[in-house]
Short mmCIF file of C-alpha atoms in Angstrom, two decimals:
data_model
loop_
_atom_site.label_atom_id
_atom_site.label_comp_id
_atom_site.label_asym_id
_atom_site.label_seq_id
_atom_site.Cartn_x
_atom_site.Cartn_y
_atom_site.Cartn_z
CA MET A 8 -0.47 -0.21 -0.37
CA ASP A 9 1.19 3.77 -0.73
CA TYR A 10 0.92 4.99 2.50
CA SER A 11 2.46 8.32 2.22
CA SER A 12 -0.64 9.65 -0.19
CA LYS A 13 -2.88 8.03 2.74
CA LEU A 14 -1.44 9.93 5.05
CA ASN A 15 -2.01 13.84 6.48
CA PRO A 16 0.77 15.41 4.33
CA VAL A 17 1.65 17.81 7.42
CA ALA A 18 1.87 15.45 10.03
CA ARG A 19 3.26 13.15 7.56
CA ASP A 20 6.07 15.80 6.18
CA MET A 21 7.09 17.16 9.82
CA LYS A 22 10.17 17.41 11.34
CA PRO A 23 10.61 14.58 14.82
CA SER A 24 12.03 16.49 17.57
CA GLY A 25 15.23 17.92 17.49
CA ILE A 26 16.15 16.81 20.88
CA ARG A 27 14.74 13.09 20.49
CA LYS A 28 16.22 12.69 17.64
CA PHE A 29 19.63 13.88 19.13
CA PHE A 30 19.15 11.77 21.78
CA GLU A 31 17.93 8.52 20.17
CA ILE A 32 21.91 8.60 19.41
CA ALA A 33 22.97 9.54 22.87
CA ALA A 34 21.08 6.65 24.44
CA THR A 35 22.77 3.70 22.46
CA ARG A 36 26.09 4.45 24.10
CA LYS A 37 27.03 3.30 27.07
CA ASP A 38 27.98 5.66 30.57
CA CYS A 39 27.22 8.85 28.38
CA ILE A 40 26.80 11.69 30.78
CA SER A 41 24.06 13.34 29.26
CA LEU A 42 22.84 17.26 29.85
CA GLY A 43 19.91 17.37 27.87
CA VAL A 44 17.47 15.97 29.28
CA GLY A 45 14.79 19.20 30.81
CA GLU A 46 13.66 17.12 33.15
CA PRO A 47 13.80 17.59 36.99
CA ASP A 48 16.26 15.15 38.68
CA PHE A 49 13.86 15.29 42.01
CA VAL A 50 11.62 12.90 42.37
CA THR A 51 8.55 13.95 43.61
CA PRO A 52 7.91 15.01 47.33
CA GLU A 53 6.31 12.43 48.97
CA LYS A 54 3.25 13.70 50.49
CA PHE A 55 2.65 15.07 46.81
CA SER A 56 2.63 11.24 45.74
CA ARG A 57 1.09 9.77 48.72
CA ALA A 58 -2.17 11.80 48.18
CA GLY A 59 -1.90 9.98 44.37
CA ILE A 60 -1.39 6.68 45.63
CA ASN A 61 -3.83 7.68 48.59
CA SER A 62 -6.61 8.35 45.44
CA ILE A 63 -6.44 4.87 43.99
CA LEU A 64 -6.10 2.98 47.72
CA GLU A 65 -9.36 4.72 48.35
CA GLY A 66 -11.25 3.80 45.49
CA LYS A 67 -10.99 7.32 43.51
CA THR A 68 -10.27 5.57 40.11
CA GLN A 69 -13.29 6.80 37.79
CA TYR A 70 -13.31 9.48 35.97
CA THR A 71 -13.50 13.39 37.24
CA ALA A 72 -15.48 16.13 35.31
CA ASN A 73 -14.26 17.09 32.05
CA ALA A 74 -12.41 19.94 33.62
CA GLY A 75 -10.51 18.38 36.36
CA LEU A 76 -11.84 18.28 40.22
CA ILE A 77 -13.52 21.01 40.99
CA GLN A 78 -11.72 20.93 44.52
CA LEU A 79 -8.19 21.04 42.16
CA ARG A 80 -9.76 23.58 39.55
CA ARG A 81 -10.69 25.61 42.69
CA ALA A 82 -6.58 25.44 44.60
CA ILE A 83 -5.30 26.48 41.48
CA SER A 84 -7.51 29.38 41.48
CA GLU A 85 -6.58 30.12 44.59
CA TYR A 86 -2.69 29.75 44.38
CA LEU A 87 -3.24 32.33 40.35
CA ASP A 88 -4.38 34.58 42.55
CA GLY A 89 -1.46 34.50 44.69
CA PHE A 90 1.22 33.91 42.22
CA ILE A 91 0.72 36.38 39.35
CA GLY A 92 -2.07 38.34 40.69
CA VAL A 93 -4.86 37.39 38.14
CA HIS A 94 -8.06 35.66 39.38
CA TYR A 95 -9.29 32.69 37.02
CA ASP A 96 -13.03 31.82 37.68
CA PRO A 97 -12.32 27.74 38.86
CA ALA A 98 -15.64 26.50 37.48
CA SER A 99 -15.58 28.18 33.77
CA GLU A 100 -12.59 29.56 33.11
CA ILE A 101 -10.12 26.50 34.20
CA ILE A 102 -9.01 23.43 32.76
CA VAL A 103 -6.59 20.39 33.87
CA THR A 104 -4.98 19.09 30.86
CA VAL A 105 -2.69 16.21 30.73
CA GLY A 106 0.81 18.13 30.96
CA ALA A 107 0.90 21.74 29.89
CA SER A 108 0.94 20.53 26.18
CA GLU A 109 -2.01 18.89 25.90
CA GLY A 110 -3.47 22.32 27.05
CA LEU A 111 -1.20 24.11 24.04
CA ASP A 112 -2.53 21.76 21.64
CA ALA A 113 -6.16 22.78 22.54
CA ALA A 114 -5.05 26.38 22.60
CA PHE A 115 -4.27 26.47 19.09
CA ARG A 116 -6.64 24.46 17.98
CA ALA A 117 -8.89 26.57 19.57
CA ILE A 118 -7.88 29.73 17.91
CA CYS A 119 -5.88 28.85 14.99
CA ALA A 120 -7.10 28.63 11.66
CA PRO A 121 -5.85 27.80 7.86
CA GLY A 122 -5.02 31.21 6.43
CA ASP A 123 -3.95 33.27 9.90
CA GLU A 124 -0.37 33.35 11.16
CA ILE A 125 1.18 32.92 14.79
CA LEU A 126 4.40 34.59 16.13
CA VAL A 127 6.85 31.87 17.33
CA PRO A 128 10.26 34.00 19.36
CA GLU A 129 12.93 31.80 18.80
CA PRO A 130 14.85 29.78 20.01
CA CYS A 131 11.59 28.16 21.51
CA PHE A 132 10.58 24.82 22.31
CA VAL A 133 9.81 22.61 20.05
CA CYS A 134 6.10 21.94 20.17
CA TYR A 135 5.59 25.14 19.28
CA ALA A 136 5.33 25.67 15.51
CA PRO A 137 4.74 21.85 14.82
CA LEU A 138 1.76 22.18 16.81
CA VAL A 139 0.10 25.14 14.83
CA SER A 140 1.47 24.02 11.71
CA LEU A 141 -0.93 21.11 12.09
CA THR A 142 -4.47 23.78 12.29
CA GLY A 143 -3.24 25.06 9.44
CA ALA A 144 -2.14 28.09 10.11
CA THR A 145 1.37 29.26 9.52
CA PRO A 146 4.37 29.36 12.94
CA VAL A 147 5.94 32.28 12.29
CA PRO A 148 9.19 32.92 13.36
CA VAL A 149 10.83 36.17 15.24
CA ARG A 150 13.96 36.15 16.08
CA CYS A 151 15.34 36.96 19.36
CA THR A 152 18.95 37.42 19.98
CA ILE A 153 21.90 37.00 22.71
CA GLU A 154 22.64 40.57 23.20
CA ASN A 155 18.71 41.07 24.06
CA GLU A 156 19.05 37.97 26.38
CA PHE A 157 16.79 36.61 24.31
CA LYS A 158 13.67 38.90 25.02
CA LEU A 159 10.56 39.50 22.69
CA ASP A 160 11.83 42.94 21.06
CA ALA A 161 8.92 44.84 20.19
CA ALA A 162 10.06 46.87 17.34
CA ALA A 163 10.98 43.11 16.15
CA LEU A 164 7.41 41.83 17.07
CA GLU A 165 5.97 45.18 15.19
CA ALA A 166 7.78 43.65 12.53
CA ALA A 167 7.16 40.29 12.18
CA ILE A 168 3.44 41.49 12.24
CA THR A 169 0.78 41.19 9.54
CA PRO A 170 -2.74 41.39 8.49
CA ARG A 171 -3.50 38.08 8.80
CA THR A 172 -1.75 37.82 12.16
CA LYS A 173 -3.60 36.51 15.03
CA ALA A 174 -1.34 35.60 17.60
CA VAL A 175 1.84 35.72 19.47
CA VAL A 176 3.36 32.50 21.94
CA VAL A 177 4.95 34.28 24.76
CA ALA A 178 7.51 31.99 26.40
CA PHE A 179 9.69 33.27 29.32
CA PRO A 180 10.97 31.97 31.46
CA ASN A 181 12.66 30.38 28.41
CA ASN A 182 13.39 27.31 27.00
CA PRO A 183 15.98 26.32 25.85
CA THR A 184 17.83 30.11 26.68
CA GLY A 185 16.59 30.36 30.29
CA GLY A 186 15.73 34.30 29.47
CA ILE A 187 13.39 35.81 31.49
CA MET A 188 11.03 38.51 30.08
CA GLU A 189 9.88 40.76 34.09
CA LYS A 190 6.89 43.08 34.06
CA SER A 191 8.79 46.24 32.14
CA ASP A 192 10.57 44.10 29.45
CA LEU A 193 6.38 42.95 28.83
CA GLU A 194 5.34 46.49 28.91
CA LYS A 195 6.95 46.94 25.79
CA ILE A 196 5.09 44.23 23.77
CA ALA A 197 2.19 44.63 25.62
CA PRO A 198 1.66 47.78 23.56
CA VAL A 199 1.88 46.07 20.41
CA ILE A 200 -0.57 43.66 21.16
CA LEU A 201 -3.69 45.66 22.10
CA LYS A 202 -2.10 47.65 19.05
CA HIS A 203 -3.01 45.01 16.19
CA ASP A 204 -5.65 43.03 18.64
CA LEU A 205 -3.74 39.80 18.82
CA MET A 206 -4.43 36.95 21.23
CA VAL A 207 -1.29 35.83 23.47
CA PHE A 208 -0.37 32.21 24.58
CA SER A 209 1.25 32.62 27.71
CA ASP A 210 3.55 29.24 28.34
CA GLU A 211 4.17 30.03 32.08
CA ILE A 212 5.26 26.74 32.75
CA TYR A 213 8.81 27.62 34.36
CA GLY A 214 7.11 30.37 35.76
CA GLU A 215 8.62 29.39 39.69
CA LEU A 216 11.85 28.74 38.09
CA VAL A 217 13.56 32.12 38.43
CA TYR A 218 16.87 33.93 40.55
CA GLY A 219 18.80 36.47 41.07
CA GLY A 220 16.37 38.62 42.24
CA ALA A 221 14.07 38.31 39.98
CA LYS A 222 10.43 37.87 39.78
CA PHE A 223 8.16 35.97 37.66
CA THR A 224 5.34 38.23 35.66
CA SER A 225 2.74 37.48 33.87
CA ILE A 226 1.82 39.39 30.87
CA ALA A 227 -2.08 38.21 31.58
CA SER A 228 -1.04 40.45 34.63
CA LEU A 229 -1.26 43.97 32.48
CA GLU A 230 -3.93 46.39 31.82
CA GLY A 231 -6.02 44.59 28.96
CA MET A 232 -3.75 41.56 28.64
CA ARG A 233 -6.69 39.22 30.73
CA GLU A 234 -8.59 39.29 28.07
CA ARG A 235 -6.99 38.24 25.07
CA THR A 236 -4.13 35.69 27.47
CA ILE A 237 -4.44 32.12 26.99
CA VAL A 238 -2.39 30.99 30.63
CA LEU A 239 -0.98 27.75 30.23
CA SER A 240 0.64 26.21 33.32
CA GLY A 241 0.98 22.95 35.19
CA PHE A 242 3.69 20.92 37.78
CA SER A 243 6.19 19.15 35.85
CA LYS A 244 9.24 21.40 36.63
CA ALA A 245 8.55 23.19 39.22
CA PHE A 246 7.36 20.69 41.24
CA ALA A 247 8.75 17.13 39.97
CA MET A 248 5.95 15.85 38.64
CA THR A 249 7.01 15.35 35.24
CA GLY A 250 5.68 11.30 35.17
CA TRP A 251 2.45 13.03 35.98
CA ARG A 252 1.12 14.63 33.24
CA LEU A 253 -0.82 16.61 35.50
CA GLY A 254 -1.38 20.93 33.74
CA TYR A 255 -4.20 23.35 33.26
CA ILE A 256 -4.76 26.30 31.04
CA CYS A 257 -6.98 29.79 32.07
CA ALA A 258 -8.68 32.03 29.81
CA PRO A 259 -11.59 34.07 29.58
CA ARG A 260 -14.91 31.78 29.30
CA PRO A 261 -15.60 32.12 25.34
CA ILE A 262 -12.56 31.18 24.80
CA MET A 263 -12.39 28.25 27.49
CA ASP A 264 -16.20 27.26 26.11
CA VAL A 265 -14.06 26.24 23.16
CA VAL A 266 -10.92 24.84 24.26
CA TYR A 267 -13.47 22.91 26.51
CA LYS A 268 -15.52 20.97 23.04
CA ILE A 269 -12.13 20.17 22.25
CA HIS A 270 -10.01 19.06 25.28
CA GLN A 271 -13.53 16.77 26.30
CA TYR A 272 -13.87 15.22 23.06
CA ALA A 273 -9.66 14.09 22.65
CA ILE A 274 -9.19 13.36 26.30
CA MET A 275 -12.23 13.21 27.94
CA CYS A 276 -10.02 14.18 31.78
CA ALA A 277 -7.03 13.95 33.03
CA PRO A 278 -5.65 10.95 35.07
CA THR A 279 -7.70 10.88 38.17
CA ALA A 280 -4.55 10.14 40.49
CA ALA A 281 -2.42 12.91 39.28
CA GLN A 282 -5.46 15.07 39.58
CA TYR A 283 -5.37 14.30 43.45
CA ALA A 284 -2.12 14.51 43.64
CA ALA A 285 -2.00 17.19 42.05
CA LEU A 286 -3.70 19.04 44.39
CA ALA A 287 -2.25 18.31 47.54
CA ALA A 288 1.18 19.97 45.68
CA LEU A 289 -0.51 22.79 46.13
CA GLU A 290 -2.84 22.36 49.27
CA VAL A 291 0.80 21.38 50.51
CA SER A 292 2.80 24.22 49.25
CA MET A 293 0.95 27.10 49.67
CA GLY A 294 0.20 25.41 54.00
CA ASP A 295 4.56 25.35 53.70
CA GLY A 296 4.98 28.42 52.00
CA PHE A 297 5.74 26.49 49.41
CA LEU A 298 9.19 24.64 51.49
CA GLU A 299 9.76 22.26 48.79
CA VAL A 300 9.54 24.29 45.58
CA SER A 301 11.86 27.04 47.70
CA GLU A 302 14.45 23.95 48.57
CA MET A 303 14.22 22.66 44.85
CA ARG A 304 14.63 26.24 43.20
CA ALA A 305 17.57 27.24 45.89
CA LYS A 306 19.36 23.83 44.40
CA TYR A 307 18.89 24.67 40.82
CA ASP A 308 20.09 28.07 41.81
CA GLU A 309 23.82 26.96 42.80
CA ARG A 310 24.29 24.53 39.48
CA ARG A 311 22.93 27.65 37.33
CA ARG A 312 25.79 29.51 38.88
CA TYR A 313 27.94 27.02 39.12
CA LEU A 314 27.18 25.84 35.25
CA VAL A 315 27.16 29.72 33.47
CA ASP A 316 30.67 30.31 35.66
CA ARG A 317 32.11 27.23 34.07
CA LEU A 318 31.17 27.75 30.60
CA ASN A 319 32.49 31.26 30.07
CA ALA A 320 35.89 30.73 31.40
CA LEU A 321 35.92 27.95 28.91
CA GLY A 322 35.19 30.72 26.21
CA LEU A 323 32.01 29.33 25.33
CA THR A 324 29.92 32.60 25.89
CA CYS A 325 27.28 32.63 28.16
CA PHE A 326 24.72 35.12 29.09
CA GLU A 327 23.11 34.52 32.59
CA PRO A 328 20.11 32.91 32.80
CA ARG A 329 17.85 33.71 34.93
CA GLY A 330 15.04 31.41 34.42
CA ALA A 331 13.84 27.48 33.55
CA PHE A 332 16.75 25.04 34.55
CA TYR A 333 18.77 25.96 31.03
CA ALA A 334 22.22 27.18 29.99
CA PHE A 335 22.68 27.85 26.47
CA PRO A 336 26.22 29.21 25.50
CA CYS A 337 27.24 29.62 21.88
CA VAL A 338 29.71 27.62 20.80
CA ALA A 339 30.77 29.98 17.68
CA SER A 340 33.78 30.00 18.92
CA THR A 341 35.48 26.36 18.04
CA GLY A 342 34.62 27.08 14.02
CA MET A 343 31.61 24.48 15.07
CA ASP A 344 28.03 25.55 14.72
CA GLY A 345 25.91 23.62 17.30
CA GLU A 346 24.38 20.78 15.89
CA GLN A 347 28.50 19.95 14.76
CA PHE A 348 29.24 20.45 18.56
CA ALA A 349 27.47 18.70 20.15
CA LEU A 350 27.86 15.05 17.63
CA ALA A 351 31.54 15.81 17.77
CA LEU A 352 31.67 16.27 21.68
CA LEU A 353 29.16 12.63 21.83
CA ASP A 354 32.01 10.81 20.31
CA ALA A 355 35.23 12.64 21.47
CA LYS A 356 33.84 12.81 25.09
CA ASN A 357 30.91 10.67 25.45
CA VAL A 358 28.90 13.53 27.35
CA ALA A 359 25.34 14.87 25.35
CA VAL A 360 24.06 18.28 24.80
CA VAL A 361 21.40 19.46 22.59
CA PRO A 362 22.03 21.58 19.48
CA GLY A 363 20.40 24.72 19.81
CA SER A 364 19.20 24.43 15.90
CA ALA A 365 16.73 21.93 17.50
CA PHE A 366 14.68 24.97 19.11
CA GLY A 367 14.62 27.14 15.73
CA ASP A 368 16.81 28.20 12.95
CA SER A 369 18.34 31.27 15.57
CA GLY A 370 19.71 28.85 17.93
CA LYS A 371 22.02 27.40 15.59
CA ASP A 372 25.32 28.37 16.98
CA PHE A 373 24.18 27.12 20.05
CA VAL A 374 23.68 24.59 22.21
CA ARG A 375 21.24 24.06 25.67
CA ILE A 376 22.57 22.94 28.68
CA SER A 377 20.18 21.59 31.04
CA TYR A 378 21.22 22.23 34.78
CA ALA A 379 18.49 19.36 36.76
CA TYR A 380 21.04 17.35 37.62
CA SER A 381 23.78 17.19 40.20
CA VAL A 382 26.40 19.57 41.11
CA ASP A 383 29.15 16.10 40.89
CA ALA A 384 27.17 15.02 36.83
CA ILE A 385 27.59 18.66 36.25
CA LYS A 386 31.09 18.82 37.03
CA THR A 387 32.48 15.88 35.41
CA ALA A 388 30.66 16.79 32.26
CA LEU A 389 32.47 20.55 32.04
CA ASP A 390 36.01 18.11 32.40
CA LYS A 391 35.78 16.26 30.21
CA ILE A 392 34.36 19.56 28.06
CA GLU A 393 37.40 21.09 28.88
CA GLU A 394 39.01 17.88 27.58
CA PHE A 395 37.36 18.56 24.52
CA LEU A 396 37.92 22.23 24.11
CA ALA A 397 42.14 21.56 25.05
CA GLU A 398 41.92 18.70 22.28
CA LEU A 399 40.47 21.16 19.38
CA LYS A 400 43.03 23.63 19.84
CA LYS A 401 45.80 20.98 19.63
#
């Protein structure tokens, strides 16, 4: 059978994830040291896990409401009231999703249509452009530069807008760069968004993980922005719950009524046990001042400072990332682009990093290095990178 003619051409011709493609190679190598996976090395705190386990033992194994447990949606609403200063009605403006990724997919499908253009700042997480393409809309990259700490520049945003532009993705703290946009930065792009009546997809999955005295601000909290912003977040990163696959999406009711139908038909509801674990994560954290999250963030910060200082000392220019858990050093000084560097490093020293090109063409001279690993693992990998760089000079 000629399967090619039977398949959706957009999906058929879609490139596989640059991250996964690279690590399929790394996975075949014995004793490979990986600094590539964007996943906390911490185990989910026991109090959170215990709540999920207990829900199963107590027989809570049925479907929940399509939008998720109402008590979880109330907890999310209360949490966001305090964290970003924006209120969402638990009954009509919050849906619990299977990770933030499902929320992104549902949000794009609710807003995007054939003929639309969606602005996607680069470098960026690998899923935005493919998910937009699957809706029939066109993702349009907007280049963010190291000179501007990979922030979305108002002039670059304005220049990318056409009569077909419907929305922009705002994803800070950023994966892969670790860049952030504080309130003063967001206030520069908000007038452009308002002027052109754009929608905003605000990916806030790393919002709790900021460092160096920075403060996270949601663009939804700025004047005139709540009504046009879809907030997407979850429990994977800050709460060390990647495998639980629990996220949430928040937006005004007219948007959520459409998102709800997509979620209802595609998913039914997020896993019940994971919802109870997430509920405990919020209730425990709001009760103890986010002790577990704060302790993990402090360890990330220690690793961040060590990694960035060491990379710069090695001659791999790296601006200071103040969010998420990634560094994004430039490797152009080696005479290689990011993919060449990553493959050569893997071959010579059995150390895996991610080529920056996986996150868009604007990342081609960079590699992504995660510091969601122990200091010892980071030190060992950097020692090997130092050896690798020394050998290049011979």
